GROMACS .gro file of C-alpha atoms in nm:
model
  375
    1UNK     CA    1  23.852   3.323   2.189
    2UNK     CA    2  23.534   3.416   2.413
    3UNK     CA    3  23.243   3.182   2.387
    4UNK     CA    4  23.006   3.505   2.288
    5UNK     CA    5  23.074   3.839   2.178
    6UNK     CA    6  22.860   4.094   2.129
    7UNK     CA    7  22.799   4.221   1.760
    8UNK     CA    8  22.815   4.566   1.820
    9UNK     CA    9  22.956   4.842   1.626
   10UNK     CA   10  22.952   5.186   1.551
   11UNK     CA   11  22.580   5.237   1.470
   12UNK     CA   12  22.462   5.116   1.794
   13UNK     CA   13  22.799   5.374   1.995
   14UNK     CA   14  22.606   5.663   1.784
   15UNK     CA   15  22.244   5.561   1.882
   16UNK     CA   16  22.311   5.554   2.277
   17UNK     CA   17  22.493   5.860   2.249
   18UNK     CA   18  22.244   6.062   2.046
   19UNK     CA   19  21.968   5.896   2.310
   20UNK     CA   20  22.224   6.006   2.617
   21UNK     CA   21  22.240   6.374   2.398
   22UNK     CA   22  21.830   6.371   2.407
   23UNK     CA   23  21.826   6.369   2.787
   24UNK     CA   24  21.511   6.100   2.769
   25UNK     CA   25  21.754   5.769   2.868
   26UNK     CA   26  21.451   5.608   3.028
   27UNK     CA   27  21.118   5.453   2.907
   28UNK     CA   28  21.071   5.676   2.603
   29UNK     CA   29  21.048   5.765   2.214
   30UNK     CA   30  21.342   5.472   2.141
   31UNK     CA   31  21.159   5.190   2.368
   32UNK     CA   32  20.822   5.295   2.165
   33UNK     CA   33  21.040   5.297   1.815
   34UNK     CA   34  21.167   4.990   1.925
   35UNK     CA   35  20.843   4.806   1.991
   36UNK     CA   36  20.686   4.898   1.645
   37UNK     CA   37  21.016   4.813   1.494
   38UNK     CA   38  20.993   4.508   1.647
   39UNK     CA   39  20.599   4.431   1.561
   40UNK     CA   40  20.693   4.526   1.221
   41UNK     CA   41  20.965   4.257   1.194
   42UNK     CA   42  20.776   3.979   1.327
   43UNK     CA   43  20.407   4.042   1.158
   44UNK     CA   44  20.215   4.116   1.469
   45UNK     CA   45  20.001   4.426   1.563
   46UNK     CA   46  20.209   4.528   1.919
   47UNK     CA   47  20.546   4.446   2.112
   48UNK     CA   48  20.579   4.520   2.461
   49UNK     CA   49  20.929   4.598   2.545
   50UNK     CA   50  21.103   4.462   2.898
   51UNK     CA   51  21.369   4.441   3.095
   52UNK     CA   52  21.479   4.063   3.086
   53UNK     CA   53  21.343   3.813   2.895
   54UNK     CA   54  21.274   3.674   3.204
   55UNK     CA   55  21.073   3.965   3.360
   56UNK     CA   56  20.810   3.889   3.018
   57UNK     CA   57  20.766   3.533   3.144
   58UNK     CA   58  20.653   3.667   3.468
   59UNK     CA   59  20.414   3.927   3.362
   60UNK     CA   60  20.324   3.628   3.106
   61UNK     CA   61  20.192   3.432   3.427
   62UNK     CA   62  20.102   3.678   3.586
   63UNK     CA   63  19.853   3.818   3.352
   64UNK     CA   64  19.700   3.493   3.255
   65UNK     CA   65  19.602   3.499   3.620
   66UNK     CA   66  19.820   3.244   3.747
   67UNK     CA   67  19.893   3.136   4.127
   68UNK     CA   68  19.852   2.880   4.396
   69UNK     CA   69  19.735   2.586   4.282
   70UNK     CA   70  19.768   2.555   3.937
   71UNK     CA   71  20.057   2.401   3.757
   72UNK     CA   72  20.297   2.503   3.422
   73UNK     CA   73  20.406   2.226   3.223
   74UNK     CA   74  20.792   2.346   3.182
   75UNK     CA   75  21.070   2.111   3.013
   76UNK     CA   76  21.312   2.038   3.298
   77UNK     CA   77  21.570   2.119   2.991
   78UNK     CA   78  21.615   2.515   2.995
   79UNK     CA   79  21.728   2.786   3.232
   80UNK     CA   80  21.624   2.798   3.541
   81UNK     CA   81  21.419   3.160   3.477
   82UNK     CA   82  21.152   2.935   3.321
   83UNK     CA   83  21.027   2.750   3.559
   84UNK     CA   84  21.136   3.059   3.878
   85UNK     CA   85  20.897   3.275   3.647
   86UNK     CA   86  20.614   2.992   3.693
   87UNK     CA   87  20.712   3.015   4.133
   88UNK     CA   88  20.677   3.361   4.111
   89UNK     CA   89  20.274   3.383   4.059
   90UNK     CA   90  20.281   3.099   4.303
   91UNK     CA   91  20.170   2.823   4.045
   92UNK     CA   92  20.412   2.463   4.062
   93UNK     CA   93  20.599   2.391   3.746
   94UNK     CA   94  20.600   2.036   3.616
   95UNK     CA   95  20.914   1.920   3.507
   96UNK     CA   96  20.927   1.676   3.160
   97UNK     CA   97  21.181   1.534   2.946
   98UNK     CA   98  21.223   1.662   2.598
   99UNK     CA   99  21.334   1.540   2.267
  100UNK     CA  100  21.637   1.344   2.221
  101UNK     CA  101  21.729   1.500   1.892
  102UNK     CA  102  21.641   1.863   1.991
  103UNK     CA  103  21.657   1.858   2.341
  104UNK     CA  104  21.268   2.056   2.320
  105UNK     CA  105  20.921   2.019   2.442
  106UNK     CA  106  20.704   1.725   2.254
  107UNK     CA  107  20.347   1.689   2.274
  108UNK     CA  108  20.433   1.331   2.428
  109UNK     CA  109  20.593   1.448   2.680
  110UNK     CA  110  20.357   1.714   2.762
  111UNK     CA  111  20.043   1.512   2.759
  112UNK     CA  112  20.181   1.233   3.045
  113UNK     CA  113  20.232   1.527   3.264
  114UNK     CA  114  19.844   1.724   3.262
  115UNK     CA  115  19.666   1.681   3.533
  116UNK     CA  116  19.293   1.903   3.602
  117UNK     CA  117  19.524   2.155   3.784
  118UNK     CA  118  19.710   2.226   3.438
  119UNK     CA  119  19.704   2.605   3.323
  120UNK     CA  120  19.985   2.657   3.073
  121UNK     CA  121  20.252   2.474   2.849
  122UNK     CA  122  20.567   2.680   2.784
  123UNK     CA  123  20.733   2.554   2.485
  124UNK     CA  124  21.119   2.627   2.513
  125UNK     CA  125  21.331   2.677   2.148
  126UNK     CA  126  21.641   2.555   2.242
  127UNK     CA  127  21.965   2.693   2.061
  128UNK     CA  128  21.808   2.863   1.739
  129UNK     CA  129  21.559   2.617   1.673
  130UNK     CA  130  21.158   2.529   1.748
  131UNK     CA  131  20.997   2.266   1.916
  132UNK     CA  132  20.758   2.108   1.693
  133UNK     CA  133  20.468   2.363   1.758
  134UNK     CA  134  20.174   2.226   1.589
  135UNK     CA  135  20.131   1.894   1.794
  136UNK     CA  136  20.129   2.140   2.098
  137UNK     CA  137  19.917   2.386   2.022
  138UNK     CA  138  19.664   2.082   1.905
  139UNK     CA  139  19.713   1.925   2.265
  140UNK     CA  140  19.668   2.295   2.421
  141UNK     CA  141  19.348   2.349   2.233
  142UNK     CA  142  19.191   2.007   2.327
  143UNK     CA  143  19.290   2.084   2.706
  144UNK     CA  144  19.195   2.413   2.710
  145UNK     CA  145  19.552   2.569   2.796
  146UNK     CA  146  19.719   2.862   2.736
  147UNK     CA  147  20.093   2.830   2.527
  148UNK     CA  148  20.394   3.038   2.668
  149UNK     CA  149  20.663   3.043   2.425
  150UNK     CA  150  20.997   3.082   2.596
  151UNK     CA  151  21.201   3.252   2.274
  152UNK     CA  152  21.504   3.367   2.431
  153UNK     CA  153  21.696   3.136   2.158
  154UNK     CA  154  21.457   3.180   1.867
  155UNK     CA  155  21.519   3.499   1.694
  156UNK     CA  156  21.420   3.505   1.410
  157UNK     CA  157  21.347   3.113   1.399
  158UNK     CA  158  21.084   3.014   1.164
  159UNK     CA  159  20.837   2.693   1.210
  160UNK     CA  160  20.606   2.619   0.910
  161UNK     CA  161  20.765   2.904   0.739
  162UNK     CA  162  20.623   3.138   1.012
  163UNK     CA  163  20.853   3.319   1.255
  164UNK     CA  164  20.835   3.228   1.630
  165UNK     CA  165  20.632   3.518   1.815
  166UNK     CA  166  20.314   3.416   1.560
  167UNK     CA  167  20.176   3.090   1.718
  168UNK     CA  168  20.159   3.064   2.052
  169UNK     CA  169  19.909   3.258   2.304
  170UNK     CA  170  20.206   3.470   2.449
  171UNK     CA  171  20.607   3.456   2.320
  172UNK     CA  172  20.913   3.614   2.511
  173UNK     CA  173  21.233   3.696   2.389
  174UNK     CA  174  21.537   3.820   2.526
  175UNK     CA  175  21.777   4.058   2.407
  176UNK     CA  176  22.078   3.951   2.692
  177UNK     CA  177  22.416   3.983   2.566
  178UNK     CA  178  22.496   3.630   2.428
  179UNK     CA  179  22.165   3.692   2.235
  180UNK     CA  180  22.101   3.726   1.841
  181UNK     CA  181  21.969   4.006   1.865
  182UNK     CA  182  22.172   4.192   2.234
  183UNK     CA  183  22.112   4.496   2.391
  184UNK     CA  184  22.271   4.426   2.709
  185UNK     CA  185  21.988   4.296   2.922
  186UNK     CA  186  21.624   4.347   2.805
  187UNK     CA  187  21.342   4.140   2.627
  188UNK     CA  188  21.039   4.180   2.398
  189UNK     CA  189  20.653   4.017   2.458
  190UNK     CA  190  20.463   3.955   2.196
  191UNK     CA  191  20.068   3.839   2.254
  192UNK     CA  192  19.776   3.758   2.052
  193UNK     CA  193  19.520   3.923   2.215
  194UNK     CA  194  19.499   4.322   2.259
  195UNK     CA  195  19.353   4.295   2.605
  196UNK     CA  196  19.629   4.068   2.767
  197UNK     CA  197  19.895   4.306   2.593
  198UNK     CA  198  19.710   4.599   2.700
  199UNK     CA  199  19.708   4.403   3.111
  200UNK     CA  200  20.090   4.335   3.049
  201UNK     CA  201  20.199   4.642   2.956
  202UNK     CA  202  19.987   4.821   3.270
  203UNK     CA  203  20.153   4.516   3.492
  204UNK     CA  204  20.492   4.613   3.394
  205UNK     CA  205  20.502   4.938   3.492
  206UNK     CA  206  20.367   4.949   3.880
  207UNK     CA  207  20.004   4.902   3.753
  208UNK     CA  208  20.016   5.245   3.637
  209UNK     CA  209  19.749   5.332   3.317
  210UNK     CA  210  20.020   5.557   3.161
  211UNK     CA  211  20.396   5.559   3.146
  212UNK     CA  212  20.652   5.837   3.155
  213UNK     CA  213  20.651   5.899   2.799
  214UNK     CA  214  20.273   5.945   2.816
  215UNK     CA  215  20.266   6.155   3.070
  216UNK     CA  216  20.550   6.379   2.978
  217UNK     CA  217  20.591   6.370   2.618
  218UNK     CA  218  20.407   6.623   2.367
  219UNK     CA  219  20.081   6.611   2.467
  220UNK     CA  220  20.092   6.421   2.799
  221UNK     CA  221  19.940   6.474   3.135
  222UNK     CA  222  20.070   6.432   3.495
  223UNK     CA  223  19.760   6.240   3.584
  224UNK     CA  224  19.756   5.847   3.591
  225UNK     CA  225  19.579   5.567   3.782
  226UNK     CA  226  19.724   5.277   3.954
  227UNK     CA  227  19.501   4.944   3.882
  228UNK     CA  228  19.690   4.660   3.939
  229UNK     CA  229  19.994   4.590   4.162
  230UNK     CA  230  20.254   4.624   3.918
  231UNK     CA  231  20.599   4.555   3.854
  232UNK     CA  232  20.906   4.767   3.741
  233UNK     CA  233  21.014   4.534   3.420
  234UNK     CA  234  20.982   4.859   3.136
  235UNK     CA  235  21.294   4.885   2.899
  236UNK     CA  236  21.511   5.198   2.924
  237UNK     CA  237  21.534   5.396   2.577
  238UNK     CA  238  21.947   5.323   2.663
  239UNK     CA  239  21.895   4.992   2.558
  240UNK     CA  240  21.617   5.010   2.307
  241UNK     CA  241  21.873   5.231   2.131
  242UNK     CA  242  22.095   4.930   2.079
  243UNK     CA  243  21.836   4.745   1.960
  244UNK     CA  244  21.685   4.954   1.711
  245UNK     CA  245  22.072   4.936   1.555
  246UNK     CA  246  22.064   4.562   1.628
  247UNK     CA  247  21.733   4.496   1.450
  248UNK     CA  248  21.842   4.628   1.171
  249UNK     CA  249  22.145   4.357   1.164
  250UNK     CA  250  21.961   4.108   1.254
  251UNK     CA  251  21.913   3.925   0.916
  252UNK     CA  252  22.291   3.981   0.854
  253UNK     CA  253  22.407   3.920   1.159
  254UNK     CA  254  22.190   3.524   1.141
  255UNK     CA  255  22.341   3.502   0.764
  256UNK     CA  256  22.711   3.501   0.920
  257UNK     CA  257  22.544   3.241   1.198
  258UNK     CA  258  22.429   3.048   0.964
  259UNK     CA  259  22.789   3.053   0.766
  260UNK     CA  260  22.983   2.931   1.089
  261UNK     CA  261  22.741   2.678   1.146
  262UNK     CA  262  22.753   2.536   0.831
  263UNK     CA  263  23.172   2.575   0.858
  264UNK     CA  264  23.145   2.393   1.187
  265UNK     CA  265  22.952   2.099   1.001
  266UNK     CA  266  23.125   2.061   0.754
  267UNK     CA  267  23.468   2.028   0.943
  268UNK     CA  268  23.328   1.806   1.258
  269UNK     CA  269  23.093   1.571   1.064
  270UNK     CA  270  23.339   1.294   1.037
  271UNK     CA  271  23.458   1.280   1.406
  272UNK     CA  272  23.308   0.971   1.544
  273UNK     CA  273  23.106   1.000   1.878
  274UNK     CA  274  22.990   1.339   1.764
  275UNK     CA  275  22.667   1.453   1.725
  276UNK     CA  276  22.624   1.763   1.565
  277UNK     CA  277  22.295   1.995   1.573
  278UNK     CA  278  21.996   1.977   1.340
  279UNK     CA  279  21.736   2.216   1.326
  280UNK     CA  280  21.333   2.084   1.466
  281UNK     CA  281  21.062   1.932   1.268
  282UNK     CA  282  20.972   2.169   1.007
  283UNK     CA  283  21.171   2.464   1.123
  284UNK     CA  284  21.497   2.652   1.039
  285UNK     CA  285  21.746   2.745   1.308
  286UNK     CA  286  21.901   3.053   1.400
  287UNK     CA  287  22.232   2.943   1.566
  288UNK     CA  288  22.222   3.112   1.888
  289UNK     CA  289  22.407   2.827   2.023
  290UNK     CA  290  22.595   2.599   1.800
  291UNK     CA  291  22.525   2.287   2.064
  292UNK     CA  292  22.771   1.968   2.000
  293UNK     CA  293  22.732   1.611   2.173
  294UNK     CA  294  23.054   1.428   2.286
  295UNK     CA  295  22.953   1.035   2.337
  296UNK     CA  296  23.257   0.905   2.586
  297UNK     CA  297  23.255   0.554   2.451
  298UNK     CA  298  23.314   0.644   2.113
  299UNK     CA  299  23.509   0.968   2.142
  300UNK     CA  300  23.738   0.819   2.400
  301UNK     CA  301  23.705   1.126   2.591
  302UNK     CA  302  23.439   1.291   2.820
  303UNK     CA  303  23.246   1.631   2.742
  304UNK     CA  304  23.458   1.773   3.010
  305UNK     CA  305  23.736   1.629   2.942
  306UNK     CA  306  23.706   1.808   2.570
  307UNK     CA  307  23.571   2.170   2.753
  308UNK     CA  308  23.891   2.154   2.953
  309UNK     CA  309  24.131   2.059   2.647
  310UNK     CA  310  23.962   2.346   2.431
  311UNK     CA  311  24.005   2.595   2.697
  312UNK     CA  312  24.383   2.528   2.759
  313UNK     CA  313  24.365   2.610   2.362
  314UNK     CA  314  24.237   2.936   2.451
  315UNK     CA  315  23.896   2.879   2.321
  316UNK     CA  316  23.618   2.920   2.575
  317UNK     CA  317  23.289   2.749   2.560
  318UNK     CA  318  22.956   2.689   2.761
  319UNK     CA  319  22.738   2.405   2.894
  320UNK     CA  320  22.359   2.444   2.831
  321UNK     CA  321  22.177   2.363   2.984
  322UNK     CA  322  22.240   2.189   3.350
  323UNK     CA  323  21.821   2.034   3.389
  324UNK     CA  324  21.623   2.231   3.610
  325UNK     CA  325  21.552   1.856   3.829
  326UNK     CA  326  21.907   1.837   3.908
  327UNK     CA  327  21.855   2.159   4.106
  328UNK     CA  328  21.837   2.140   4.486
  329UNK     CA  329  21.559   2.401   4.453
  330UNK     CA  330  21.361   2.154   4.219
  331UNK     CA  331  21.515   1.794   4.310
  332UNK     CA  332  21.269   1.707   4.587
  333UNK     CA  333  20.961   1.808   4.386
  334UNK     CA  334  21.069   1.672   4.033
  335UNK     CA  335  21.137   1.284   4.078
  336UNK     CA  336  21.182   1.244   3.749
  337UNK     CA  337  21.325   1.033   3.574
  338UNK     CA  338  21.466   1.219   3.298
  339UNK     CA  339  21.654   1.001   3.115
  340UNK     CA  340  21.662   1.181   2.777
  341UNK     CA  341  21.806   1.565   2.924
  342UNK     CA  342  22.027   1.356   3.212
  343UNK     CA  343  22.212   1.233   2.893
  344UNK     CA  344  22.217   1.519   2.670
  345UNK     CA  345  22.361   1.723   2.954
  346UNK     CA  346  22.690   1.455   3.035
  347UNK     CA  347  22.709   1.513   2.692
  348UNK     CA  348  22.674   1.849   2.538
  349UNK     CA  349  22.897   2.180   2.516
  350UNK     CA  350  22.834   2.499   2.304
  351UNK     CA  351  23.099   2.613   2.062
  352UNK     CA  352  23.188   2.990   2.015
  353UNK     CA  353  22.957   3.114   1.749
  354UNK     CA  354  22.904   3.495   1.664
  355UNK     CA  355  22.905   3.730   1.373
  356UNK     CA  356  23.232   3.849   1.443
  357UNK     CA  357  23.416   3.555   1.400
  358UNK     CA  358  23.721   3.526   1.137
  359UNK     CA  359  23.732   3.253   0.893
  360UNK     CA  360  24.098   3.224   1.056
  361UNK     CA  361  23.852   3.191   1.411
  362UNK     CA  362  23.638   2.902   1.259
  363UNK     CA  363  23.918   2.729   1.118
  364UNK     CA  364  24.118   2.728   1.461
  365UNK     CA  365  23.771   2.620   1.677
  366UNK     CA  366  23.772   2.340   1.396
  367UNK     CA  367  24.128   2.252   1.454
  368UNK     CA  368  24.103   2.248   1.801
  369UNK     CA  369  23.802   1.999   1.792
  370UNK     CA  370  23.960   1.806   1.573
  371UNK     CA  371  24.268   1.779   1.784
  372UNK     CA  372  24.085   1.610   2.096
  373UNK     CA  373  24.057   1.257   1.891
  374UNK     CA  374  24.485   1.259   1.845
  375UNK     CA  375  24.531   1.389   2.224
   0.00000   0.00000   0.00000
């Protein structure tokens, strides 16, 4: 059993084939369907559609204005794009511990780390579920910085009963293919001010004032301006195909997530020495990772120890996230310590979890668990 699968099926085979058919595979009619599909979905006026997840984080920095000197608060728990995103504008990200329950961002943590050279917070949701938003976005309004919501594991997680992509100043999401919502590789940007979209979207396309479609669809002109040294981050209407289709699912598709999840629970919430997920302060979760704890001196085992058993079962599973400070790339610049993510990542391992899972395949992950405390 793979530790992610794609949930694709024949709607999504049909849409890349009628957008191969159309002869317009790049930046086109799909990637602009796409993006007010998208808006639509999450209650905001405009989407800008990307490449990577990651490549929104940089045009996030980048457009804010970003670069030497100034410094990105970043929890040291999440993947490494986070913080490389922050390096890229030439701004220093500074590393924090997170949550012990969660394994997210606090306000706490935040605070003891802003310095007059602070610029930016980035919030991380890890697994399906929020950090707790409000004490943030409090501390970023009395300090006078921007919020960068890193939501490549929040779709559609709500906080407050509002979905992610609604609070903070700027929110990225990607659509790679472990995702909720996968189109291969590719991401969405969501901001709440027209003129920073409008600077993003001219960013991510070489600088240029118009794209393709613009200047060759119905109605379009050759002519365009370059304003801004740009980047080449624009979604292909390939994958915006996909996840038009996969938009559609995506309620469905986090209904069967949510079904697993609660299968998983209820099977595992006996073992002893395992801690089992919980969604954040006033949020729901979406279960893009279904993120178990194995304490050695109760289990008797180690987490490796239990990723190695498992495997020799056939069932494959993931570590997130190794902590950005145990990096050689970050190590000598992020002292630390970081007690609370140097625990949680002896500890934790991600279970298979995706819509197309059996009840036969949640029953045999559950076995297999179970199995490790009779080994």
């Amino acid at each position: 059993m793979p530790f992610a699968r794609p949930a694709l099926g024949q709607e999504e085979i049909d849409a890349v084939a009628d957008t191969i058919r159309s002869g317009w595979i790049t930046l086109g009619p799909k990637t602009k369907r796409f993006e007010q599909e998208f808006a639509r979905y999450l209650g905001v006026p405009e989407a800008v559609a990307l490449s990577s997840g990651t490549a929104g984080l940089h045009l996030a920095f980048a457009a804010l204005g970003l670069g030497p000197g100034d410094e990105v608060i970043v929890p040291t728990y999440t993947f490494a794009s986070t913080a490389i995103s922050v390096m890229h504008v030439g701004a220093t990200p500074v590393l924090v511990d997170v949550d012990p329950r969660t394994l997210t961002l606090t306000a706490e943590t935040a605070r003891a780390a802003i310095t007059p050279r602070t610029k930016a917070i980035v919030p991380v949701h890890i697994a399906g579920t929020a950090c707790d938003m409000d004490p943030l976005l409090d501390l970023a309004r009395r300090h006078d910085l921007k919020v960068v919501e890193d939501a490549a594991h929040a779709l559609p997680t709500r906080y407050d009963g509002r979905l992610i992509g609604t609070l903070g100043d700027i929110t990225v999401f990607s659509f790679y293919a472990t995702k909720t919502l996968a189109t291969g590789d590719g991401g969405m940007l969501v901001a709440d001010d027209a003129a920073l979209r409008k600077k993003i979207r001219v960013l991510s396309l070489h600088g240029m004032d118009a794209d393709a479609w613009g200047r060759y669809g119905k109605g379009g002109t050759w002519r365009y301006d370059v304003t801004a040294p740009g980047f080449k981050y624009n979604m292909t209407d390939l994958a915006a195909a996909i996840g038009i289709e996969q938009l559609r699912k995506l309620d469905a598709h986090t209904a069967r997530r949510t079904e697993i999840a609660e299968a998983f629970t209820r099977g595992l919430v006996d073992l002893p020495g395992l801690a089992l997920p919980v969604a954040g302060p006033r949020a729901t979760h979406a279960w893009h990772l279904y993120l178990v704890r194995f304490d050695a001196t109760r289990c008797g085992f180690t987490r490796d120890q239990a990723h190695e058993r498992l495997r020799e079962n056939g069932i494959g599973t993931s570590v997130h996230f190794i902590p950005l400070h145990q990096f050689s790339l970050f190590r000598k610049t992020a002292p630390g310590p970081f007690p609370v993510a140097d625990l949680a990542f002896s500890e934790v391992l991600s279970l298979p979890i995706y819509p197309g899972m059996s009840a036969e395949d949640v029953a045999w992950v559950i076995e297999a668990i179970r199995s490790l405390w009779n080994a």
